[in-house]
Short mmCIF file of C-alpha atoms and ligand atoms in Angstrom, two decimals:
data_model
loop_
_atom_site.label_atom_id
_atom_site.label_comp_id
_atom_site.label_asym_id
_atom_site.label_seq_id
_atom_site.Cartn_x
_atom_site.Cartn_y
_atom_site.Cartn_z
CA UNK A 1 0.59 -25.64 6.67
CA UNK A 2 3.75 -25.42 4.66
CA UNK A 3 2.34 -25.71 1.41
CA UNK A 4 5.61 -24.33 -0.98
CA UNK A 5 7.67 -25.22 -3.42
CA UNK A 6 6.90 -28.70 -4.11
CA UNK A 7 8.39 -30.11 -7.36
CA UNK A 8 6.43 -30.78 -10.83
CA UNK A 9 7.89 -33.71 -12.44
CA UNK A 10 7.34 -31.43 -15.83
CA UNK A 11 10.45 -29.09 -14.93
CA UNK A 12 13.40 -31.31 -14.41
CA UNK A 13 16.01 -28.82 -15.23
CA UNK A 14 14.36 -25.98 -12.98
CA UNK A 15 14.24 -28.94 -10.15
CA UNK A 16 17.99 -29.19 -10.32
CA UNK A 17 18.20 -25.70 -9.54
CA UNK A 18 15.95 -26.02 -6.69
CA UNK A 19 18.05 -28.84 -5.59
CA UNK A 20 20.86 -26.72 -5.55
CA UNK A 21 19.45 -23.57 -3.73
CA UNK A 22 16.31 -23.72 -2.02
CA UNK A 23 16.72 -24.71 1.50
CA UNK A 24 20.53 -24.81 1.78
CA UNK A 25 21.18 -22.58 4.69
CA UNK A 26 25.17 -22.48 4.59
CA UNK A 27 25.63 -21.81 1.04
CA UNK A 28 28.44 -19.58 0.03
CA UNK A 29 27.90 -15.95 -0.92
CA UNK A 30 26.77 -15.21 -4.67
CA UNK A 31 29.03 -17.02 -7.43
CA UNK A 32 30.79 -19.06 -5.10
CA UNK A 33 28.36 -21.40 -4.07
CA UNK A 34 26.08 -23.92 -5.81
CA UNK A 35 24.13 -21.42 -7.25
CA UNK A 36 23.34 -21.95 -10.80
CA UNK A 37 24.90 -19.90 -13.10
CA UNK A 38 21.73 -19.16 -15.36
CA UNK A 39 21.59 -15.76 -17.77
CA UNK A 40 18.65 -13.73 -18.50
CA UNK A 41 16.52 -15.44 -21.07
CA UNK A 42 18.39 -18.89 -20.80
CA UNK A 43 15.89 -21.48 -21.68
CA UNK A 44 15.82 -23.18 -18.24
CA UNK A 45 12.41 -24.65 -18.07
CA UNK A 46 13.16 -26.64 -20.93
CA UNK A 47 10.00 -29.07 -20.52
CA UNK A 48 7.18 -27.59 -23.05
CA UNK A 49 5.23 -24.90 -21.66
CA UNK A 50 1.78 -25.35 -21.15
CA UNK A 51 -0.68 -24.22 -23.60
CA UNK A 52 -2.11 -20.62 -21.99
CA UNK A 53 -3.97 -18.06 -24.24
CA UNK A 54 -1.61 -15.31 -23.59
CA UNK A 55 0.97 -13.52 -21.12
CA UNK A 56 -0.18 -15.35 -17.76
CA UNK A 57 1.34 -12.34 -15.79
CA UNK A 58 -1.13 -9.93 -16.26
CA UNK A 59 -1.66 -9.39 -12.52
CA UNK A 60 1.77 -8.67 -12.08
CA UNK A 61 4.56 -9.92 -9.38
CA UNK A 62 4.53 -9.01 -5.40
CA UNK A 63 6.65 -9.21 -2.63
CA UNK A 64 5.54 -9.77 1.41
CA UNK A 65 6.47 -10.27 4.84
CA UNK A 66 9.94 -9.74 4.32
CA UNK A 67 12.31 -10.94 7.44
CA UNK A 68 15.86 -10.89 7.85
CA UNK A 69 16.46 -14.23 6.40
CA UNK A 70 13.25 -14.80 4.00
CA UNK A 71 10.79 -12.74 2.26
CA UNK A 72 7.11 -14.27 0.18
CA UNK A 73 6.99 -14.02 -3.68
CA UNK A 74 3.73 -13.95 -5.19
CA UNK A 75 2.29 -13.98 -8.50
CA UNK A 76 -1.45 -15.20 -10.01
CA UNK A 77 -1.45 -16.79 -13.63
CA UNK A 78 -4.51 -15.18 -15.56
CA UNK A 79 -4.03 -14.83 -19.30
CA UNK A 80 -7.21 -13.67 -19.01
CA UNK A 81 -7.90 -11.59 -15.90
CA UNK A 82 -11.47 -10.98 -16.61
CA UNK A 83 -12.79 -14.11 -17.52
CA UNK A 84 -16.45 -14.73 -16.26
CA UNK A 85 -15.75 -17.92 -14.26
CA UNK A 86 -12.76 -16.18 -12.36
CA UNK A 87 -10.40 -18.55 -13.47
CA UNK A 88 -8.15 -16.18 -15.62
CA UNK A 89 -8.26 -18.25 -18.45
CA UNK A 90 -6.20 -20.89 -17.21
CA UNK A 91 -6.95 -24.26 -17.60
CA UNK A 92 -8.08 -26.54 -14.73
CA UNK A 93 -5.00 -28.49 -14.09
CA UNK A 94 -1.84 -27.56 -11.74
CA UNK A 95 0.99 -25.57 -13.91
CA UNK A 96 4.29 -25.57 -12.85
CA UNK A 97 5.92 -21.57 -12.16
CA UNK A 98 10.02 -21.20 -12.31
CA UNK A 99 11.26 -18.99 -9.71
CA UNK A 100 14.25 -16.44 -9.72
CA UNK A 101 15.77 -14.69 -7.11
CA UNK A 102 18.78 -12.77 -7.94
CA UNK A 103 21.43 -9.87 -6.96
CA UNK A 104 21.02 -7.95 -10.03
CA UNK A 105 18.19 -7.25 -12.41
CA UNK A 106 19.64 -9.01 -15.31
CA UNK A 107 19.75 -11.97 -13.56
CA UNK A 108 23.27 -12.96 -14.17
CA UNK A 109 23.97 -13.93 -10.51
CA UNK A 110 21.06 -16.04 -9.21
CA UNK A 111 20.83 -16.56 -5.73
CA UNK A 112 18.06 -19.06 -5.09
CA UNK A 113 15.52 -20.55 -7.71
CA UNK A 114 12.93 -23.55 -7.97
CA UNK A 115 9.88 -24.06 -9.07
CA UNK A 116 6.36 -23.92 -7.55
CA UNK A 117 3.15 -25.38 -8.80
CA UNK A 118 0.19 -23.04 -9.13
CA UNK A 119 -3.23 -24.88 -8.51
CA UNK A 120 -6.49 -24.16 -9.56
CA UNK A 121 -7.95 -24.47 -6.09
CA UNK A 122 -5.82 -21.53 -5.06
CA UNK A 123 -6.52 -19.53 -8.29
CA UNK A 124 -3.31 -20.48 -9.72
CA UNK A 125 -1.24 -17.96 -7.39
CA UNK A 126 1.55 -19.37 -6.00
CA UNK A 127 3.40 -17.92 -2.83
CA UNK A 128 6.92 -18.80 -2.51
CA UNK A 129 8.67 -18.26 0.91
CA UNK A 130 12.36 -17.81 0.06
CA UNK A 131 14.44 -18.80 2.74
CA UNK A 132 18.18 -18.65 3.88
CA UNK A 133 18.83 -15.32 2.45
CA UNK A 134 21.27 -12.56 3.65
CA UNK A 135 19.99 -10.12 6.06
CA UNK A 136 19.40 -6.31 4.33
CA UNK A 137 19.75 -7.43 1.10
CA UNK A 138 18.09 -5.83 -1.84
CA UNK A 139 17.25 -8.47 -4.49
CA UNK A 140 15.40 -8.53 -7.57
CA UNK A 141 13.19 -11.78 -8.57
CA UNK A 142 10.67 -12.96 -11.70
CA UNK A 143 8.40 -15.93 -12.75
CA UNK A 144 8.73 -18.04 -15.85
CA UNK A 145 5.89 -20.58 -17.17
CA UNK A 146 7.08 -22.20 -20.82
CA UNK A 147 7.55 -19.18 -22.82
CA UNK A 148 6.74 -16.62 -20.77
CA UNK A 149 8.62 -14.48 -18.35
CA UNK A 150 6.91 -12.12 -15.73
CA UNK A 151 7.91 -8.44 -14.86
CA UNK A 152 10.98 -8.19 -12.72
CA UNK A 153 9.74 -7.19 -9.02
CA UNK A 154 12.43 -5.88 -6.50
CA UNK A 155 12.23 -6.62 -2.77
CA UNK A 156 14.57 -6.57 0.18
CA UNK A 157 15.18 -8.18 3.60
CA UNK A 158 15.10 -6.86 6.84
CA UNK A 159 18.44 -5.72 8.57
CA UNK A 160 19.26 -7.15 11.82
CA UNK A 161 20.64 -5.51 14.91
CA UNK A 162 22.18 -2.43 14.46
CA UNK A 163 19.48 -1.02 12.12
CA UNK A 164 20.17 2.74 12.15
CA UNK A 165 17.00 3.92 9.65
CA UNK A 166 13.69 1.81 8.44
CA UNK A 167 11.01 3.92 6.49
CA UNK A 168 7.74 2.75 5.34
CA UNK A 169 4.35 4.03 3.88
CA UNK A 170 1.33 3.39 5.50
CA UNK A 171 -1.83 2.69 2.83
CA UNK A 172 -5.42 1.75 3.10
CA UNK A 173 -8.74 2.39 1.89
CA UNK A 174 -8.22 2.03 -2.34
CA UNK A 175 -12.07 2.01 -3.54
CA UNK A 176 -11.10 1.56 -7.08
CA UNK A 177 -13.89 3.46 -8.97
CA UNK A 178 -14.05 6.64 -6.82
CA UNK A 179 -10.26 7.18 -7.52
CA UNK A 180 -7.13 7.05 -9.72
CA UNK A 181 -4.27 5.19 -7.89
CA UNK A 182 -1.81 8.54 -8.60
CA UNK A 183 -0.77 7.86 -4.80
CA UNK A 184 0.85 4.54 -5.87
CA UNK A 185 2.60 6.11 -8.71
CA UNK A 186 4.18 8.53 -6.13
CA UNK A 187 5.17 5.94 -4.00
CA UNK A 188 7.62 4.47 -6.08
CA UNK A 189 9.67 7.78 -5.53
CA UNK A 190 9.51 7.56 -1.71
CA UNK A 191 12.61 6.34 0.05
CA UNK A 192 11.07 3.28 1.60
CA UNK A 193 11.65 -0.10 2.67
CA UNK A 194 8.33 -1.40 2.82
CA UNK A 195 4.53 -0.90 2.49
CA UNK A 196 2.37 -1.39 5.42
CA UNK A 197 -1.41 -1.79 3.96
CA UNK A 198 -4.25 -1.58 6.51
CA UNK A 199 -7.07 -3.12 4.70
CA UNK A 200 -9.86 -2.23 2.54
CA UNK A 201 -7.72 -3.33 -0.63
CA UNK A 202 -11.09 -4.10 -2.22
CA UNK A 203 -14.47 -2.73 -2.11
CA UNK A 204 -17.00 -5.50 -2.23
CA UNK A 205 -20.25 -2.93 -3.63
CA UNK A 206 -21.66 -3.02 -6.77
CA UNK A 207 -19.58 -1.70 -9.69
CA UNK A 208 -19.88 1.92 -10.75
CA UNK A 209 -20.24 2.56 -13.90
CA UNK A 210 -17.26 4.37 -16.08
CA UNK A 211 -13.89 4.23 -16.88
CA UNK A 212 -12.76 2.55 -13.82
CA UNK A 213 -15.83 0.07 -13.52
CA UNK A 214 -14.64 -3.13 -11.86
CA UNK A 215 -16.19 -6.62 -12.40
CA UNK A 216 -18.74 -7.99 -11.17
CA UNK A 217 -21.29 -5.74 -11.81
CA UNK A 218 -23.05 -7.11 -8.93
CA UNK A 219 -22.24 -6.98 -5.29
CA UNK A 220 -19.35 -9.84 -4.85
CA UNK A 221 -20.46 -12.79 -2.92
CA UNK A 222 -18.64 -16.11 -4.21
CA UNK A 223 -15.42 -17.13 -4.45
CA UNK A 224 -15.36 -16.63 -8.68
CA UNK A 225 -16.64 -12.74 -7.72
CA UNK A 226 -14.19 -12.29 -5.52
CA UNK A 227 -11.35 -13.54 -8.01
CA UNK A 228 -12.73 -11.22 -10.51
CA UNK A 229 -12.80 -8.15 -8.37
CA UNK A 230 -9.40 -8.73 -7.55
CA UNK A 231 -8.36 -9.03 -11.00
CA UNK A 232 -10.01 -5.66 -11.57
CA UNK A 233 -7.63 -4.36 -8.85
CA UNK A 234 -4.68 -5.99 -9.95
CA UNK A 235 -4.79 -4.82 -13.24
CA UNK A 236 -3.69 -1.42 -12.69
CA UNK A 237 -0.65 -0.37 -13.48
CA UNK A 238 0.41 1.69 -10.66
CA UNK A 239 -0.76 -0.70 -8.32
CA UNK A 240 1.40 -3.34 -10.05
CA UNK A 241 4.39 -1.04 -9.89
CA UNK A 242 4.21 -0.52 -6.37
CA UNK A 243 3.98 -4.22 -5.76
CA UNK A 244 6.66 -4.96 -8.04
CA UNK A 245 8.96 -2.28 -6.03
CA UNK A 246 8.44 -2.85 -2.39
CA UNK A 247 7.73 -5.60 -0.21
CA UNK A 248 3.83 -5.41 1.41
CA UNK A 249 2.98 -6.31 4.83
CA UNK A 250 -0.80 -6.61 4.82
CA UNK A 251 -3.66 -6.90 7.32
CA UNK A 252 -7.79 -6.25 6.47
CA UNK A 253 -10.78 -4.78 7.37
CA UNK A 254 -13.75 -4.97 6.67
CA UNK A 255 -14.33 -4.39 2.80
CA UNK A 256 -12.42 -7.42 1.94
CA UNK A 257 -15.48 -9.41 3.08
CA UNK A 258 -18.52 -6.87 3.67
CA UNK A 259 -19.15 -3.29 5.04
CA UNK A 260 -19.60 -3.65 8.43
CA UNK A 261 -18.82 -7.39 9.21
CA UNK A 262 -17.76 -8.57 11.96
CA UNK A 263 -16.92 -12.44 12.89
CA UNK A 264 -19.29 -14.55 10.69
CA UNK A 265 -21.93 -11.88 10.99
CA UNK A 266 -22.35 -10.19 7.72
CA UNK A 267 -24.97 -7.79 6.95
CA UNK A 268 -27.21 -8.72 4.18
CA UNK A 269 -26.30 -12.31 3.93
CA UNK A 270 -29.54 -14.09 4.47
CA UNK A 271 -28.64 -16.53 7.37
CA UNK A 272 -25.60 -17.53 8.81
CA UNK A 273 -24.42 -20.40 6.72
CA UNK A 274 -24.63 -18.30 3.81
CA UNK A 275 -22.59 -15.65 5.78
CA UNK A 276 -19.88 -17.99 6.46
CA UNK A 277 -20.00 -19.17 2.94
CA UNK A 278 -19.33 -15.55 2.05
CA UNK A 279 -16.53 -14.74 4.50
CA UNK A 280 -14.63 -18.26 3.59
CA UNK A 281 -14.77 -17.17 -0.11
CA UNK A 282 -13.50 -13.77 0.89
CA UNK A 283 -10.62 -15.06 2.85
CA UNK A 284 -9.79 -17.60 0.32
CA UNK A 285 -9.34 -15.01 -2.58
CA UNK A 286 -7.45 -12.10 -0.35
CA UNK A 287 -5.25 -14.95 0.31
CA UNK A 288 -4.71 -16.22 -3.26
CA UNK A 289 -4.34 -12.08 -4.19
CA UNK A 290 -1.91 -11.26 -1.72
CA UNK A 291 1.99 -11.68 -0.91
CA UNK A 292 1.82 -13.35 2.42
CA UNK A 293 3.44 -15.87 4.48
CA UNK A 294 1.21 -18.96 5.74
CA UNK A 295 -2.00 -19.96 4.36
CA UNK A 296 -4.41 -20.98 2.88
CA UNK A 297 -7.27 -20.28 4.88
CA UNK A 298 -8.99 -23.51 6.25
CA UNK A 299 -12.56 -23.70 7.87
CA UNK A 300 -11.53 -22.11 11.00
CA UNK A 301 -10.28 -19.13 8.87
CA UNK A 302 -7.20 -17.23 8.43
CA UNK A 303 -4.69 -16.14 10.88
CA UNK A 304 -3.64 -12.81 9.76
CA UNK A 305 -2.33 -10.95 13.03
CA UNK A 306 1.53 -11.62 13.32
CA UNK A 307 4.45 -9.85 14.52
CA UNK A 308 7.89 -9.23 13.15
CA UNK A 309 10.82 -7.13 14.14
CA UNK A 310 13.47 -5.04 12.35
CA UNK A 311 16.89 -5.83 14.00
CA UNK A 312 16.62 -3.74 17.80
CA UNK A 313 15.04 -1.18 15.91
CA UNK A 314 11.38 -1.73 16.01
CA UNK A 315 8.80 -4.57 16.43
CA UNK A 316 5.32 -4.63 14.28
CA UNK A 317 2.13 -6.16 15.66
CA UNK A 318 -0.17 -6.41 12.97
CA UNK A 319 -3.99 -6.77 13.93
CA UNK A 320 -6.96 -7.99 12.73
CA UNK A 321 -9.84 -6.41 13.87
CA UNK A 322 -12.69 -8.30 11.92
CA UNK A 323 -12.40 -11.77 12.09
CA UNK A 324 -12.58 -12.05 16.22
CA UNK A 325 -15.06 -9.33 16.66
CA UNK A 326 -18.08 -9.16 18.64
CA UNK A 327 -21.07 -7.39 17.24
CA UNK A 328 -20.71 -3.77 17.86
CA UNK A 329 -22.48 -1.84 20.65
CA UNK A 330 -26.34 -0.18 20.17
CA UNK A 331 -27.99 -2.64 17.48
CA UNK A 332 -31.22 -3.70 18.46
CA UNK A 333 -30.89 -6.24 15.35
CA UNK A 334 -27.23 -7.89 15.01
CA UNK A 335 -27.87 -7.51 11.20
CA UNK A 336 -28.07 -4.05 11.62
CA UNK A 337 -25.52 -2.07 9.54
CA UNK A 338 -25.65 0.88 11.40
CA UNK A 339 -22.23 1.95 12.69
CA UNK A 340 -22.76 5.19 14.13
CA UNK A 341 -23.99 6.92 17.32
CA UNK A 342 -24.06 6.11 20.93
CA UNK A 343 -26.00 3.99 23.49
CA UNK A 344 -25.81 2.90 26.95
CA UNK A 345 -24.71 -0.73 26.33
CA UNK A 346 -21.60 0.64 24.49
CA UNK A 347 -19.69 1.11 27.64
CA UNK A 348 -22.20 -1.20 30.08
CA UNK A 349 -21.06 -4.29 28.25
CA UNK A 350 -17.59 -6.46 27.84
CA UNK A 351 -16.99 -6.94 24.26
CA UNK A 352 -13.59 -8.05 22.35
CA UNK A 353 -12.63 -6.70 19.15
CA UNK A 354 -9.55 -9.03 19.26
CA UNK A 355 -10.98 -11.78 20.20
CA UNK A 356 -8.99 -13.84 23.45
CA UNK A 357 -6.20 -15.55 21.22
CA UNK A 358 -5.21 -12.23 19.82
CA UNK A 359 -5.43 -10.37 22.77
CA UNK A 360 -3.15 -13.13 24.26
CA UNK A 361 -0.97 -12.83 21.51
CA UNK A 362 -0.55 -8.82 21.26
CA UNK A 363 0.41 -9.13 25.24
CA UNK A 364 3.17 -11.36 24.79
CA UNK A 365 4.22 -9.62 21.55
CA UNK A 366 4.58 -6.42 23.15
CA UNK A 367 6.00 -7.71 25.83
CA UNK A 368 8.89 -9.19 24.35
CA UNK A 369 11.34 -6.10 24.36
CA UNK A 370 14.78 -5.36 22.93
CA UNK A 371 13.31 -3.02 20.64
CA UNK A 372 13.36 0.52 20.64
CA UNK A 373 9.54 1.07 19.07
CA UNK A 374 6.47 -0.92 19.23
CA UNK A 375 4.79 -0.52 16.17
CA UNK A 376 1.17 -1.27 16.36
CA UNK A 377 -0.96 -1.79 12.82
CA UNK A 378 -4.48 -1.20 13.75
CA UNK A 379 -6.64 -1.08 10.99
CA UNK A 380 -9.43 1.01 13.00
CA UNK A 381 -8.88 4.27 15.18
CA UNK A 382 -7.40 3.60 18.63
CA UNK A 383 -7.33 7.02 20.26
CA UNK A 384 -11.24 7.41 19.89
CA UNK A 385 -12.93 10.02 17.36
CA UNK A 386 -16.12 11.85 18.67
CA UNK A 387 -17.82 12.60 15.63
CA UNK A 388 -21.17 14.12 17.01
CA UNK A 389 -22.23 17.56 16.45
CA UNK A 390 -24.79 17.96 19.19
CA UNK A 391 -24.23 15.24 21.39
CA UNK A 392 -21.48 12.77 21.13
CA UNK A 393 -21.14 9.73 19.07
CA UNK A 394 -19.23 7.33 17.67
CA UNK A 395 -18.23 4.88 14.92
CA UNK A 396 -19.16 1.87 16.87
CA UNK A 397 -17.13 -0.63 15.41
CA UNK A 398 -13.68 0.98 15.70
CA UNK A 399 -12.41 1.12 19.69
CA UNK A 400 -14.75 3.32 20.40
CA UNK A 401 -17.51 0.47 20.24
CA UNK A 402 -15.20 -1.57 22.64
CA UNK A 403 -14.07 0.48 25.37
CA UNK A 404 -13.61 -1.91 27.73
CA UNK A 405 -11.49 -4.14 25.30
CA UNK A 406 -9.54 -0.85 24.53
CA UNK A 407 -8.84 -0.64 28.76
CA UNK A 408 -7.17 -3.99 28.24
CA UNK A 409 -4.92 -3.19 24.96
CA UNK A 410 -3.70 0.21 26.44
CA UNK A 411 -2.65 -1.94 29.44
CA UNK A 412 -0.85 -3.76 27.60
CA UNK A 413 0.37 -0.84 25.58
CA UNK A 414 1.88 1.34 28.76
CA UNK A 415 3.94 -1.55 29.32
CA UNK A 416 5.93 -1.73 26.13
CA UNK A 417 9.03 0.78 24.97
CA UNK A 418 7.65 3.69 23.23
CA UNK A 419 4.27 2.13 21.46
CA UNK A 420 3.03 4.03 18.21
CA UNK A 421 -0.21 3.25 16.40
CA UNK A 422 -0.59 3.25 12.78
CA UNK A 423 -4.63 3.29 11.69
CA UNK A 424 -6.82 3.82 8.84
CA UNK A 425 -10.31 3.18 7.77
CA UNK A 426 -11.66 6.73 8.46
CA UNK A 427 -10.79 7.79 5.40
CA UNK A 428 -9.03 11.12 6.68
CA UNK A 429 -5.37 11.46 7.47
CA UNK A 430 -5.42 12.19 11.60
CA UNK A 431 -2.55 12.91 14.10
CA UNK A 432 -4.24 11.82 17.28
CA UNK A 433 -2.67 11.93 21.18
CA UNK A 434 -3.70 8.49 22.56
CA UNK A 435 -4.31 9.52 26.20
CA UNK A 436 -4.87 6.59 28.87
CA UNK A 437 -8.52 7.42 29.07
CA UNK A 438 -9.20 8.08 25.65
CA UNK A 439 -11.88 10.96 25.49
CA UNK A 440 -10.51 12.37 28.70
CA UNK A 441 -7.50 14.85 27.89
CA UNK A 442 -6.82 15.29 31.53
CA UNK A 443 -5.27 11.67 31.32
CA UNK A 444 -1.93 11.52 30.27
CA UNK A 445 -0.83 10.95 26.74
CA UNK A 446 0.79 7.24 26.42
CA UNK A 447 1.05 7.10 22.54
CA UNK A 448 1.06 8.91 19.20
CA UNK A 449 -1.63 7.76 16.79
CA UNK A 450 -1.03 8.34 12.97
CA UNK A 451 -3.85 7.35 10.61
CA UNK A 452 -3.27 6.80 7.03
CA UNK A 453 -5.69 8.59 4.66
CA UNK A 454 -7.46 6.84 1.82
CA UNK A 455 -5.62 6.16 -1.51
CA UNK A 456 -8.71 6.88 -3.30
CA UNK A 457 -11.93 5.82 -1.20
CA UNK A 458 -14.74 8.59 -0.78
CA UNK A 459 -13.20 10.98 2.27
CA UNK A 460 -15.54 11.44 5.52
CA UNK A 461 -14.80 15.23 5.48
CA UNK A 462 -16.87 16.28 8.49
CA UNK A 463 -14.39 18.28 11.04
CA UNK A 464 -14.09 16.63 14.09
CA UNK A 465 -11.61 19.26 15.67
CA UNK A 466 -14.37 20.71 17.94
CA UNK A 467 -14.93 17.78 19.96
CA UNK A 468 -11.79 16.03 19.95
CA UNK A 469 -9.09 18.15 22.04
CA UNK A 470 -6.44 15.39 21.05
CA UNK A 471 -6.85 15.55 17.73
CA UNK A 472 -3.22 17.25 16.32
CA UNK A 473 -4.18 17.17 12.75
CA UNK A 474 -7.10 16.47 10.23
CA UNK A 475 -5.81 15.74 6.62
CA UNK A 476 -9.06 15.70 4.73
CA UNK A 477 -7.31 14.47 1.64
CA UNK A 478 -6.24 11.41 -0.48
CA UNK A 479 -2.57 9.76 -0.29
CA UNK A 480 -0.46 8.21 2.29
CA UNK A 481 1.74 8.54 5.07
CA UNK A 482 5.45 7.73 5.12
CA UNK A 483 7.07 6.94 8.78
CA UNK A 484 10.80 7.24 8.98
CA UNK A 485 11.92 5.52 11.93
CA UNK A 486 15.52 5.84 13.47
CA UNK A 487 16.91 5.29 17.25
CA UNK A 488 16.59 8.66 17.73
CA UNK A 489 12.90 9.33 16.28
CA UNK A 490 9.70 8.31 14.62
CA UNK A 491 8.47 10.93 11.67
CA UNK A 492 5.41 10.61 9.87
CA UNK A 493 4.67 12.82 6.86
CA UNK A 494 1.13 13.26 5.35
CA UNK A 495 1.39 12.96 1.53
CA UNK A 496 -1.41 14.39 -0.32
CA UNK A 497 -2.68 14.26 -3.80
CA UNK A 498 -4.03 17.33 -5.51
CA UNK A 499 -6.78 15.61 -7.43
CA UNK A 500 -7.76 12.02 -7.25
CA UNK A 501 -9.28 11.42 -10.05
CA UNK A 502 -6.28 12.28 -11.80
CA UNK A 503 -3.34 9.49 -11.75
CA UNK A 504 -0.88 12.07 -13.08
CA UNK A 505 -1.55 14.78 -9.96
CA UNK A 506 0.98 16.02 -7.84
CA UNK A 507 1.72 15.19 -4.65
CA UNK A 508 2.73 17.20 -1.47
CA UNK A 509 3.47 16.98 2.38
CA UNK A 510 0.85 17.94 4.06
CA UNK A 511 2.26 17.65 8.37
CA UNK A 512 5.11 16.16 9.52
CA UNK A 513 5.30 15.09 12.89
CA UNK A 514 7.93 13.59 15.25
CA UNK A 515 8.10 11.64 18.28
CA UNK A 516 11.04 10.76 20.40
CA UNK A 517 11.95 7.78 22.42
CA UNK A 518 10.91 8.56 26.08
CA UNK A 519 8.18 10.96 25.32
CA UNK A 520 4.80 9.85 23.63
CA UNK A 521 3.82 13.25 22.85
CA UNK A 522 4.58 14.29 18.93
CA UNK A 523 5.79 17.78 18.18
CA UNK A 524 5.37 19.10 14.81
CA UNK A 525 2.53 20.64 12.69
FE1 FE B 601 -12.24 2.02 3.49
CA1 CA B 602 -13.17 -0.13 6.80
#
């Protein structure tokens, strides 16, 4: 599936750079190996540039999926991001793009460089998996096409054994029309290494009229629609700045396809064939727009669940809770979008949320050991939330709708060292004790769960305190959370905005929780 970095004949000078650098594992340190001595602004791509109607870098740059020796660089060419046909204003031809990675943001010391082809059938996106990098290193990168140079992005590889600190921000639920991206503006000031995105990167709903109306106006269904919708989000200056500043590690939730979809059942689709078509378009556009390793999707879908380790400090396990999920319980008609309530078959029937392959992968990943912390990135709440008033009621697409599958998950977790859940989707921030038997507060606590508040999506403000004694804090606000991980402690802070509608709003900390190795019960307030 490796589709990166094949050379285009049109950029011979840049091809020479690639031969000197791209896959050379034993080259020397900066300035001593075959690394080309290019300087900022030098006309490396001497071949005539393509005839583009304007700056193709309107959607910014991004990096993602950092490892100790590699990181993925992303951009998508779109001189006219809102062109009705979803092409971004690009010609229907492949275009060669020069990429450069340097130690310094003036690009006087190029560490690695090459040429990648932006293909029309990939939405003119590029994903460059830059390999052979040094661990724990900050790097700068940029792209060039003809006369155009992209903004400069900053990224970093992960450290190896002995890492004393890794910090992240956890974000999710960024409905563009229901709030500004002040949260992303404040993210730039955080002392973090990477951003974990738990999904709902876009919303597929019809546009809402106003300053932040997205394209297209109707509900998103086709590849053209999805490309336009991503472009509408990606032009935001604060989202672009966050991507350019930090590597992202992303999974997805439901709104990347459609509200409440599971597997190939897409509510509102007229038939199964149409549902699969919508899902395929959604997966393709997600891949085109995210700085992820692997892909593109094929007819079998796209594997998004994956794990990676930051030295011996932490291993991250990213879950996909939609692509392989059984239909949630209590739906007389499987196409029902009802997602809240209770019924007998919630507990009576076995269902899978992850699918058997992903369950097996997770067991193996959690069982590998060798790290202090096991961080589970779960788009949806694991600890359980009884959201009823007079009687119990649950959001049935979350783990509460899959209690037998959750038993299997929790059994895997108790075998792992210091599991910690990071979740989202609920449009609230929460700190929750995960009990061995959810909703039974007499059973032992086996892990802490920290749920990130939404970046901008509408809050579900109902107070869940009365029916959920394991809910340690509920944060009814927009923002994100930071998670600082050291060998001695993991500390989560809820960072909340005063006013989601104002990109210049202030941010403050509302709740700081700490957990120490060997004790899954959090302390704080
Ligand atoms: Fe959401
Ligand atoms: Ca969701």
